[in-house]
XYZ file of C-alpha atoms in Angstrom:
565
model
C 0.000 0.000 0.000
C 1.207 3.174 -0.975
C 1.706 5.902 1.593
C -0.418 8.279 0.669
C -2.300 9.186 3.993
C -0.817 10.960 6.845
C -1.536 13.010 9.662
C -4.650 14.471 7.851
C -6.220 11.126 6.714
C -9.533 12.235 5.412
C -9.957 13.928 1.865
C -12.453 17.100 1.708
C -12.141 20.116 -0.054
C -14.231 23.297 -0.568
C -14.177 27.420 -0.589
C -15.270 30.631 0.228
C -17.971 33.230 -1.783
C -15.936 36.238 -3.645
C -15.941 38.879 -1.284
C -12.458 40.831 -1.495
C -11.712 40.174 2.253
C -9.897 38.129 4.312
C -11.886 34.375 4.325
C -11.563 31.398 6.630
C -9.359 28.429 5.786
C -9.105 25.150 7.363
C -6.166 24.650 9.104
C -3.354 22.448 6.759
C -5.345 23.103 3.521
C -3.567 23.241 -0.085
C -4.578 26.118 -1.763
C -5.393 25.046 -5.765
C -6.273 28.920 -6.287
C -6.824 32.227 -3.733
C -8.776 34.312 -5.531
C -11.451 33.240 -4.806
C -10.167 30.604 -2.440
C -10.210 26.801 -3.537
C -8.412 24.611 -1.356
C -8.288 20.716 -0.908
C -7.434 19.135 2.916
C -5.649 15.497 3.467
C -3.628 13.633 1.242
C -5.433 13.322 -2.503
C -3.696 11.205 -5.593
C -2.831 13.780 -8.643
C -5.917 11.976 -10.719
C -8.403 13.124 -8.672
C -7.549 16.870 -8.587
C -7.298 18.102 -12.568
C -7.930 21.962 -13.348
C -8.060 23.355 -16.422
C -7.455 27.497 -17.189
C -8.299 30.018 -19.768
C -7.355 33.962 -19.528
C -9.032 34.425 -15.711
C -11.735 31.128 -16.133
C -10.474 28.700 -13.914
C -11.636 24.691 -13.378
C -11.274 22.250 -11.486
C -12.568 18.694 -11.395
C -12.118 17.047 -8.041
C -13.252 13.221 -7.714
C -12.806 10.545 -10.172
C -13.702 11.668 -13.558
C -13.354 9.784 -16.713
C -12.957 13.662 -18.917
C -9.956 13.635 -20.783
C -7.952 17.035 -21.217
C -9.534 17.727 -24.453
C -13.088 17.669 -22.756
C -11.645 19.741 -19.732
C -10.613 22.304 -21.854
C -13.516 22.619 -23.468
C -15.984 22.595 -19.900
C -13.568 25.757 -18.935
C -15.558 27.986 -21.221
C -18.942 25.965 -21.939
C -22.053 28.116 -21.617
C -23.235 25.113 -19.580
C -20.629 23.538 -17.019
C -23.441 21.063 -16.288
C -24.344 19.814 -19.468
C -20.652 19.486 -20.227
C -19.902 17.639 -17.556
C -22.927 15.407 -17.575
C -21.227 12.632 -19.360
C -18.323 12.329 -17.678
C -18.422 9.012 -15.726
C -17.503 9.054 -11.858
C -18.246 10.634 -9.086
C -16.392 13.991 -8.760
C -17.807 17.851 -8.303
C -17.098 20.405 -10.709
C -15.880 24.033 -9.637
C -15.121 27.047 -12.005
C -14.608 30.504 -10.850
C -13.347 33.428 -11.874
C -12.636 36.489 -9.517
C -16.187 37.491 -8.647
C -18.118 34.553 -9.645
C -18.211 30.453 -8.167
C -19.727 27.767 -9.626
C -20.271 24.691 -7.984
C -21.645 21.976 -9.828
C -22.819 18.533 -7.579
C -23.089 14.716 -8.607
C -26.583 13.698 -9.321
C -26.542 10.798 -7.361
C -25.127 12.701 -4.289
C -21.679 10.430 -3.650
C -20.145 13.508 -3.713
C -21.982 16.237 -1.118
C -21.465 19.863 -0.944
C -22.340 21.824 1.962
C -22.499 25.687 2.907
C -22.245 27.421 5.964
C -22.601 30.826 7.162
C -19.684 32.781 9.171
C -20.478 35.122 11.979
C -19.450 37.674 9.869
C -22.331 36.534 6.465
C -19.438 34.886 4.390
C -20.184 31.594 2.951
C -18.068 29.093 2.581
C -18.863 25.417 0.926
C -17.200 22.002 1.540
C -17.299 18.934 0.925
C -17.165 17.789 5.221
C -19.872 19.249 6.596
C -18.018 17.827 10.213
C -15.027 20.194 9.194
C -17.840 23.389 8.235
C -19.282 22.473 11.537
C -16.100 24.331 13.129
C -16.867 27.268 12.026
C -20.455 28.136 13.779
C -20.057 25.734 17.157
C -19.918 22.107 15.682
C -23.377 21.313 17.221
C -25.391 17.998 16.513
C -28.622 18.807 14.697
C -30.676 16.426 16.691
C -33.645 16.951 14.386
C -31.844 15.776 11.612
C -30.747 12.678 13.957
C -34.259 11.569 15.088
C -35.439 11.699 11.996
C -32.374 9.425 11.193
C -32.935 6.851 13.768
C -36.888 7.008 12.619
C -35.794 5.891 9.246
C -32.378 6.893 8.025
C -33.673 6.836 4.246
C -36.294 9.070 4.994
C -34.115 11.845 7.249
C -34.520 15.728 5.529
C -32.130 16.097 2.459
C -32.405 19.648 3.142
C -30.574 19.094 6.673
C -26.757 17.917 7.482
C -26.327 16.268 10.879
C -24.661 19.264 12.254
C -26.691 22.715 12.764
C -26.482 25.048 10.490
C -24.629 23.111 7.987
C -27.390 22.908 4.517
C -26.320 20.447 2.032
C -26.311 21.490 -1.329
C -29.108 19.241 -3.187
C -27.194 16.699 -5.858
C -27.737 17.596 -9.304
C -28.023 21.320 -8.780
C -25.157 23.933 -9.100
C -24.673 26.417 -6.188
C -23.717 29.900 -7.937
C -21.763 32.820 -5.791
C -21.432 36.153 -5.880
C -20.059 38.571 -3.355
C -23.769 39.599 -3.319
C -25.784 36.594 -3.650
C -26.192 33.095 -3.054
C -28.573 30.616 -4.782
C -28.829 26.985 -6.176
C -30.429 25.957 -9.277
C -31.651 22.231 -10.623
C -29.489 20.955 -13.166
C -30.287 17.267 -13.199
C -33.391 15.423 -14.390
C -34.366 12.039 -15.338
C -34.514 11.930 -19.017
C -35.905 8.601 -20.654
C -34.589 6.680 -23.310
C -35.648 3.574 -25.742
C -34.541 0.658 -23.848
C -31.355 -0.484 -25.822
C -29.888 2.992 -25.130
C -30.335 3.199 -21.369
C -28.982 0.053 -21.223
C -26.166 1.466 -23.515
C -25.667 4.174 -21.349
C -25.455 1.550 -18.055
C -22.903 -0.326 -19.667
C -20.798 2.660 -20.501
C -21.272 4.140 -17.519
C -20.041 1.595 -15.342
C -17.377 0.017 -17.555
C -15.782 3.879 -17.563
C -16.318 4.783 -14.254
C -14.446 1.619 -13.470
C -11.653 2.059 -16.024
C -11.296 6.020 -14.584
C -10.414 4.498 -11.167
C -8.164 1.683 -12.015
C -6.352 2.560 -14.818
C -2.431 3.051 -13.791
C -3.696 1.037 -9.913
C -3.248 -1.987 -8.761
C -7.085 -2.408 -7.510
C -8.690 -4.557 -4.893
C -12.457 -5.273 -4.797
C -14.964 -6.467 -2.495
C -15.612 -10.398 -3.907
C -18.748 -11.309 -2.513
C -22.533 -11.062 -5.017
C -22.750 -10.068 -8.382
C -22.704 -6.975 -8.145
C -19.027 -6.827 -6.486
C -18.024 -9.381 -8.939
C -19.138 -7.376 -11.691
C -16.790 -4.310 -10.817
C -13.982 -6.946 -10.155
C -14.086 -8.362 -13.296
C -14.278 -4.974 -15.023
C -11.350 -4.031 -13.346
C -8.995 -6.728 -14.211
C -9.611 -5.646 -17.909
C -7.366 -2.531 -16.946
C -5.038 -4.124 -14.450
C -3.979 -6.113 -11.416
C -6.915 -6.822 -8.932
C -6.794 -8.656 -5.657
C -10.769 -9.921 -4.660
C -10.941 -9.797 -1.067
C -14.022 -12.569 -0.040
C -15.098 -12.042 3.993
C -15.889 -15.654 5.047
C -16.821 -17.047 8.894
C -13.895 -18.571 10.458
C -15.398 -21.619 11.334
C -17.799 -22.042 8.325
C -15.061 -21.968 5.662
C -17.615 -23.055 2.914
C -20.180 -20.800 3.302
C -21.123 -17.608 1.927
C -19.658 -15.817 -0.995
C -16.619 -18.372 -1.205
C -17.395 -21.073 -3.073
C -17.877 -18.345 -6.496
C -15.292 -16.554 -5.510
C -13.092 -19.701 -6.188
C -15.274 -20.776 -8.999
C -14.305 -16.774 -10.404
C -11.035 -17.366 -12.820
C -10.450 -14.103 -14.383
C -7.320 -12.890 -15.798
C -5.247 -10.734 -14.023
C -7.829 -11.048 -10.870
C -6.985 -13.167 -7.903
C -8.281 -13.779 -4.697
C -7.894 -12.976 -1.102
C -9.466 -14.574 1.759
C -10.335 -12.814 4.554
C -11.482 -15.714 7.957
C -13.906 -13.285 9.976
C -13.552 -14.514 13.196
C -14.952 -13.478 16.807
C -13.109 -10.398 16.947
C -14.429 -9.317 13.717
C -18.012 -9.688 14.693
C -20.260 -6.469 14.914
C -19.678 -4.582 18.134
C -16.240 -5.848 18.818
C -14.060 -2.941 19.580
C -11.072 -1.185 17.622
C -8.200 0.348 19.106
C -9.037 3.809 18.824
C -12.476 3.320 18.679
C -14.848 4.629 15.765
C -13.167 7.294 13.719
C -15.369 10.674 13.351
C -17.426 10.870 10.096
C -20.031 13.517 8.569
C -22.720 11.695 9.690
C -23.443 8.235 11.224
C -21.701 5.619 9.004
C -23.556 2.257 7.311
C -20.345 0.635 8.778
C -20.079 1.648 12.541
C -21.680 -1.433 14.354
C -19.461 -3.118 12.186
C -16.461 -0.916 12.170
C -13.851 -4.015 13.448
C -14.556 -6.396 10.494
C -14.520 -3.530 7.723
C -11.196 -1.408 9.249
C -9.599 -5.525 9.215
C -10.548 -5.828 5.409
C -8.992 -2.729 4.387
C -6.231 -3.487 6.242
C -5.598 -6.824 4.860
C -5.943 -6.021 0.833
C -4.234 -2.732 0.846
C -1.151 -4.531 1.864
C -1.134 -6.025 -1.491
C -2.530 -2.999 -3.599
C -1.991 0.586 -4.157
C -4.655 1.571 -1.460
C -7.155 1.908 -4.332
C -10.720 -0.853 -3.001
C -14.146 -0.542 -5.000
C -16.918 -1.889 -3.565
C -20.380 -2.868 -4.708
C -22.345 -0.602 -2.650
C -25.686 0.737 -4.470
C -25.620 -2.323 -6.826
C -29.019 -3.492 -4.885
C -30.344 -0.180 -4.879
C -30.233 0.362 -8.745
C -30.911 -3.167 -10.135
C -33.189 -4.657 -7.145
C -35.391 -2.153 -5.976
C -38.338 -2.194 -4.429
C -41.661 -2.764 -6.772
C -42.727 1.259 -6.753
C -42.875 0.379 -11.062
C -46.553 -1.186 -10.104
C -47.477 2.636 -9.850
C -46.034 3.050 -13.848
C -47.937 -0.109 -14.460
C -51.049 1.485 -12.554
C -51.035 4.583 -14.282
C -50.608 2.846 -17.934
C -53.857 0.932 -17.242
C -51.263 -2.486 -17.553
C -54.330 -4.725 -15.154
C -52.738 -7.731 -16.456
C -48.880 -6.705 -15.834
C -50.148 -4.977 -12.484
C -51.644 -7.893 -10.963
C -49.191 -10.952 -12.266
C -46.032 -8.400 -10.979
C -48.010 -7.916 -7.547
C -48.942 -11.586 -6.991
C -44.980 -12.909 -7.677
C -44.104 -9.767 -5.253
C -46.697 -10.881 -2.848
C -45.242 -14.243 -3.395
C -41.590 -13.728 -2.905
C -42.727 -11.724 0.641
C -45.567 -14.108 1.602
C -48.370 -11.902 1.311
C -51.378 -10.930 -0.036
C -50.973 -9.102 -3.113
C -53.746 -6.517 -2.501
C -51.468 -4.176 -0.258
C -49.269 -3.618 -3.361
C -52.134 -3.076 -5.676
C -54.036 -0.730 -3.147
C -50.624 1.252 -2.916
C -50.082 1.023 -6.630
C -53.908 2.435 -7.267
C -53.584 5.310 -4.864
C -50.218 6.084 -6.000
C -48.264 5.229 -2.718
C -44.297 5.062 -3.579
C -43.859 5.209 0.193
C -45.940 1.902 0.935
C -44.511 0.325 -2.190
C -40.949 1.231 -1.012
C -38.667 -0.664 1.525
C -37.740 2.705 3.283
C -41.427 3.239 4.632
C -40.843 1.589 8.143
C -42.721 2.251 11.350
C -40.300 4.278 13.546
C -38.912 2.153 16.381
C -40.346 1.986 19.573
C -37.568 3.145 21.466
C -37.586 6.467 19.504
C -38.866 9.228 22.128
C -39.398 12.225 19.490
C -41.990 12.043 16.583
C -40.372 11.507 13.409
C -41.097 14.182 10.476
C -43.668 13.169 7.908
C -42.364 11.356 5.244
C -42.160 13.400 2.079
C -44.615 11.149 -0.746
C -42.271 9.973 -3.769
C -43.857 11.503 -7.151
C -43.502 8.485 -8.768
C -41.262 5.216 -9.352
C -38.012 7.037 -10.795
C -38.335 10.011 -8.011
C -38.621 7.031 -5.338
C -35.424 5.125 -6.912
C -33.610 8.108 -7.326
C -34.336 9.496 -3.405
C -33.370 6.031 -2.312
C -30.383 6.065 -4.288
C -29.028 9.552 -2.834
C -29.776 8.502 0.868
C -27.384 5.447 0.259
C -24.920 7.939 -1.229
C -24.447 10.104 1.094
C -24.184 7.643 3.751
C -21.878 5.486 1.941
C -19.747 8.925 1.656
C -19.385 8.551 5.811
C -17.989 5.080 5.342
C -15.403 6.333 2.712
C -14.306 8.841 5.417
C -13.828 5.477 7.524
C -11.753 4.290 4.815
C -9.514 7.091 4.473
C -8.508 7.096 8.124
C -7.434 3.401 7.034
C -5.460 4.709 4.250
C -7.494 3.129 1.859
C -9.215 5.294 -1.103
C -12.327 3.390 -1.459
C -14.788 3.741 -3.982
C -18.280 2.789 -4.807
C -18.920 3.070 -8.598
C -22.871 2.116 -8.673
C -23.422 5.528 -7.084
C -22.108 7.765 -10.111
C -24.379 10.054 -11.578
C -24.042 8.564 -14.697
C -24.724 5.605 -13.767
C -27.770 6.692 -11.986
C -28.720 8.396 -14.710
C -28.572 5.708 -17.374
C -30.614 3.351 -15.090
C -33.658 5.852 -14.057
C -33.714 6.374 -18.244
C -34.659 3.260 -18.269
C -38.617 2.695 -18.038
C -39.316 1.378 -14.332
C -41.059 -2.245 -15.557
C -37.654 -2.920 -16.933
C -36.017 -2.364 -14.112
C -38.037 -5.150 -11.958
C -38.724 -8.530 -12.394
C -40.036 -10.866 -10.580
C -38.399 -13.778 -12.176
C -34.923 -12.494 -13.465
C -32.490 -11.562 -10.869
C -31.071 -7.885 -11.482
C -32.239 -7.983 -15.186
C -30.904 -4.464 -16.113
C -27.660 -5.253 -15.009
C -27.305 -8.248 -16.380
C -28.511 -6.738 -20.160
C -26.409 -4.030 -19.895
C -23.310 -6.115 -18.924
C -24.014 -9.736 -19.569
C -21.966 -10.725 -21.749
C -18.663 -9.206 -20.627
C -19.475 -11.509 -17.217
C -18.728 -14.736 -16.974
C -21.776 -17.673 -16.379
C -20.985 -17.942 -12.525
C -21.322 -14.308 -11.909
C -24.386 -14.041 -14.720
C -25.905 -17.194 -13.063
C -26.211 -16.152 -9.493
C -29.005 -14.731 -7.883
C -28.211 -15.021 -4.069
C -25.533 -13.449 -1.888
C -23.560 -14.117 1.336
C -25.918 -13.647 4.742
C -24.382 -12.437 7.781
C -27.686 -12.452 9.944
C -26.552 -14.721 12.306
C -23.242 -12.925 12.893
C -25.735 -10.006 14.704
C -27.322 -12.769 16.859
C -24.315 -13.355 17.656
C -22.313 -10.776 18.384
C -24.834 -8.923 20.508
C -24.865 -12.524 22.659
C -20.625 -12.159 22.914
C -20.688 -8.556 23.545
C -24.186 -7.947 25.343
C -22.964 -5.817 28.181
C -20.781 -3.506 26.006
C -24.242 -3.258 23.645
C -26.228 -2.739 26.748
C -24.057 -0.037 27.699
C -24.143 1.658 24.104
C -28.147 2.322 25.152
C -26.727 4.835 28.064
C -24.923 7.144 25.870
C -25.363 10.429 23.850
C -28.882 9.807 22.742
C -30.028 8.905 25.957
C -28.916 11.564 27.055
C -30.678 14.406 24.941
C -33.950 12.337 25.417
C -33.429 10.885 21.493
C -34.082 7.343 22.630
C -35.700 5.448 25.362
C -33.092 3.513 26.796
C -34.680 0.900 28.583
C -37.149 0.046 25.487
C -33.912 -0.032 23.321
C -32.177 -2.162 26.160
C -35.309 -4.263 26.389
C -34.844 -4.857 22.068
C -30.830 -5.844 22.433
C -31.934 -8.776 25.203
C -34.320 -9.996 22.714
C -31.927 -9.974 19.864
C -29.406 -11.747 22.605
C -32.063 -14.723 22.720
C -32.691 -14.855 18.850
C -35.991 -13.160 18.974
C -37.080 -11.066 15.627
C -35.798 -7.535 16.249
C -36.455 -4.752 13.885
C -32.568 -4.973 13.215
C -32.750 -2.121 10.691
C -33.605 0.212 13.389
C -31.309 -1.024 16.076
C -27.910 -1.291 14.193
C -29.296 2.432 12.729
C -29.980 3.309 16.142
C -26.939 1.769 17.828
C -24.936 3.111 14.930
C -25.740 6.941 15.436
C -24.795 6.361 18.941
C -21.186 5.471 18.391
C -21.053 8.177 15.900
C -22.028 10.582 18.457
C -19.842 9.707 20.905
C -17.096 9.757 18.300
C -17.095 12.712 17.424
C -17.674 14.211 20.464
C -14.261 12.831 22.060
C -12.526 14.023 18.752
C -11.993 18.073 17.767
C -13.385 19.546 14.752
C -11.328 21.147 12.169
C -9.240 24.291 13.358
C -9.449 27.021 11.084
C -7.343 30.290 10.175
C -7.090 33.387 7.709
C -6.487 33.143 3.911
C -2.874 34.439 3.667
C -2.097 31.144 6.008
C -2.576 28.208 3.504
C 0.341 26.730 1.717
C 0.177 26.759 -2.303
């Protein structure tokens, strides 16, 4: 593994409004340009910061971006950054300025959030860590943002960060600054296409967004369902990749293994990586949890992830894609019964709603009610009951317009919370990367009419069009994946009085959480009763997170005139 991360292990990067005074800059930053500011923090490869500069137009691309310099040049002057930029496969943000204007362009998928803050003094400044914008106006939890987290973390305000007074920047708009003015504006829609092109566009997509990341790397990849075996088979087409499979200790055979070993791909091998009782969710780390944004998907589970990392970036450049989002995309939830419902499709509406109904043993007149009335939220997985343990009311959930606005919410919840678990990563020193949650990618798939997305009898049937036949049969043939259920049993039996303990802290505390009804759901778990598990790793999760970053300082900050060129 290379040594690329050092005292400053996690990446962000942002900047200040014009305003021909003195501006705030985070303490250690790298200045790209001063006027006005641009600056990246922590240790970033050269591909993932490329500018571009004409007369006083300047641009910068920060992310993975699959743009060559030709395109860059061109975006520098385009009368639409946005548009230019649109095809460009990867997640990265796009910045131009000149000396009294900033541009801001955001992912559509949201892998890459942008956040604002306001200074004592009015000056706004943007970044990509809302943690590290926190320092700047008290670094104070938003616990509204938090209970509506623990209520259903898909479903918490997109127009809230988890620190006050921190806004996100919505994905697919562009946030535009003047010395005098502020405002964002929508760039990104869904835009439908016949079906051979969106699938087109998925296949391109993907296959660049991989190639932009590994290309000159020697990769590692998560080995474990198709969609992780997907990416790792892309990636050996443009070099070395080490598959790291995650496999019980004492159940050598079971899980993901047996195709990993029946995987023989060129230039890909495998890893193995024996999680054993140490590695079980809840087991401790030295150090403990590392601060993040915002609650990571990986914090209950922080001891077997950090071990992964650790074990395949010995062997790599420090470079892991995972398959995170795959399920999203390619096996969502049946919220196309509403297309089907407004298309007057009886016939298609009923048999999809009776193998769904099937598949969850139930009656299939719940999804056809929901699919009538034009319900996303009851069609949807992320429509839970709020658990009982939660002691303030959740905020109404906000009704989907349709299938692709449900898919494409979904999607962006996932991607901002899988950003938290690349912050995880960096401290690591592992650049991880989750290429299903590109805008482009997004994109391509929501062009693609929502009864070809689902299907009842095909597994992933999208991805497997787009990509098929660049798989081989054992990845194309599979339609399960490695279950780790019984590892959460488990664990909370091994470690119950640590887990007990977690229902004491933070949230407790600010009245978030009951702690005896959440204390009374971990002993029931202990004895292998159904838990809403969801809700309690979510729950147990944002506890961790809390008391993470409250033991850890926020980013110090100085005066522009202090950062280093």
């Amino acid at each position: 593994m290379t040594d690329l991360f050092g005292q400053d292990p996690v990446r962000w990067f942002g900047g200040c409004a014009p305003s021909g005074r003195r501006a705030p800059v985070p303490d250690r930053a790298t200045a790209l340009w001063t006027t006005p500011p641009l600056w990246t923090v922590g240790p970033w490869r050269r591909q993932r910061i490329r500018t571009a500069e004409r007369a006083n137009v300047r641009l910068a691309v920060i992310g993975t971006c699959s743009a060559d310099e030709t395109q860059l040049a061109r975006a520098v002057y385009a009368d639409d950054l946005a548009a230019a930029s649109a095809p460009w496969s990867g997640s990265f943000t796009a910045v131009r300025a000149t000396p009294d204007t900033v541009e801001v362009v955001t992912d559509a998928a949201g892998a890459c959030p942008v956040y604002t803050v306001r200074t004592p003094d009015g000056l706004v400044v943007w970044g990509s860590s809302s943690r590290a914008l926190a320092g700047l106006n008290g670094a104070r939890v938003d616990q509204r943002w938090l209970a509506a987290y623990i209520g259903d973390r898909h479903s918490a305000p997109t127009d809230l960060s988890a620190w006050e007074g921190v806004a996100p920047v919505p994905p697919g708009h562009r946030l535009l600054l003047t010395a005098d003015d502020t405002r964002t504006e929508q760039w990104w829609r869904p835009v439908p296409l016949p079906r051979e092109e969106a699938l087109e566009r998925i296949r391109t997509s993907l296959v660049e967004g991989v190639r932009a990341r590994s290309h000159g790397l020697r990769m590692s990849t998560d080995l474990a369902g198709v969609d992780s075996s997907a990416l790792a088979v892309l990636s050996a087409k443009f070099g070395p990749v080490t598959g790291v499979t995650a496999h019980p200790e004492d159940a050598p055979e079971e899980g993901d293994l047996g195709y990993a070993r029946a995987l023989s791909v060129p230039g890909l091998c495998l890893r193995l990586f024996p999680m054993g009782e140490d590695h079980l969710p809840f087991s401790t780390c030295a150090g403990g949890l590392p601060p993040t944004d915002e609650p990571p998907p990986s914090a209950v589970s922080w001891a077997a992830f950090s071990g992964q990392l650790h074990a395949v970036g010995q062997d790599t450049d420090g470079c892991h894609l995972t398959g995170d989002g795959g399920d999203n995309l390619f096996l969502p939830p049946p919220t196309h019964l509403l297309t089907l419902a407004r298309q007057h499709r009886w016939v298609g509406l009923w048999r999809d709603a009776c193998a769904w109904a099937r598949l969850r043993r139930r009656s299939p007149w719940p999804y056809v009610r929901a699919a009538l009335a034009g319900d996303a939220n009851a069609l949807s997985r992320s429509a839970p009951d709020p658990p009982p343990w939660l002691c303030v009311p959740p905020p109404e959930r906000v009704q989907a317009a349709g299938a692709d606005d449900a898919l494409v919410r979904l999607v962006r919840s996932v991607a901002r919370a899988a950003a938290s678990d690349i912050q995880l990563a960096d401290h690591v020193g592992v650049e991880q990367h989750n290429p299903y949650l590109d805008g482009a990618v997004l994109g391509a798939v929501v062009s693609l009419a929502p009864p070809d997305r689902f299907s009842a009898y095909r597994y992933k049937p999208a991805l497997m069009d787009a990509l098929g036949d660049l798989l081989p049969p054992v990845v194309r043939g599979r339609t399960t994946k490695g279950a780790f259920v019984r590892d959460y049993h488990r664990a909370v039996r091994v470690h119950l009085r640590s887990v007990l303990d977690m229902c004491d802290g933070p949230l407790a505390d600010a009245g978030l959480v009951d702690p005896e009804k959440l204390r009374s759901a971990v002993r029931a778990a202990a004895l292998g009763a159904r838990v809403p598990w969801a809700h309690l790793v979510t729950s147990l999760g944002a506890n961790l997170w809390w008391e993470s970053v409250s033991r850890t300082p926020v980013c110090a900050w100085g005066m522009s005139g202090e950062v280093r060129a």
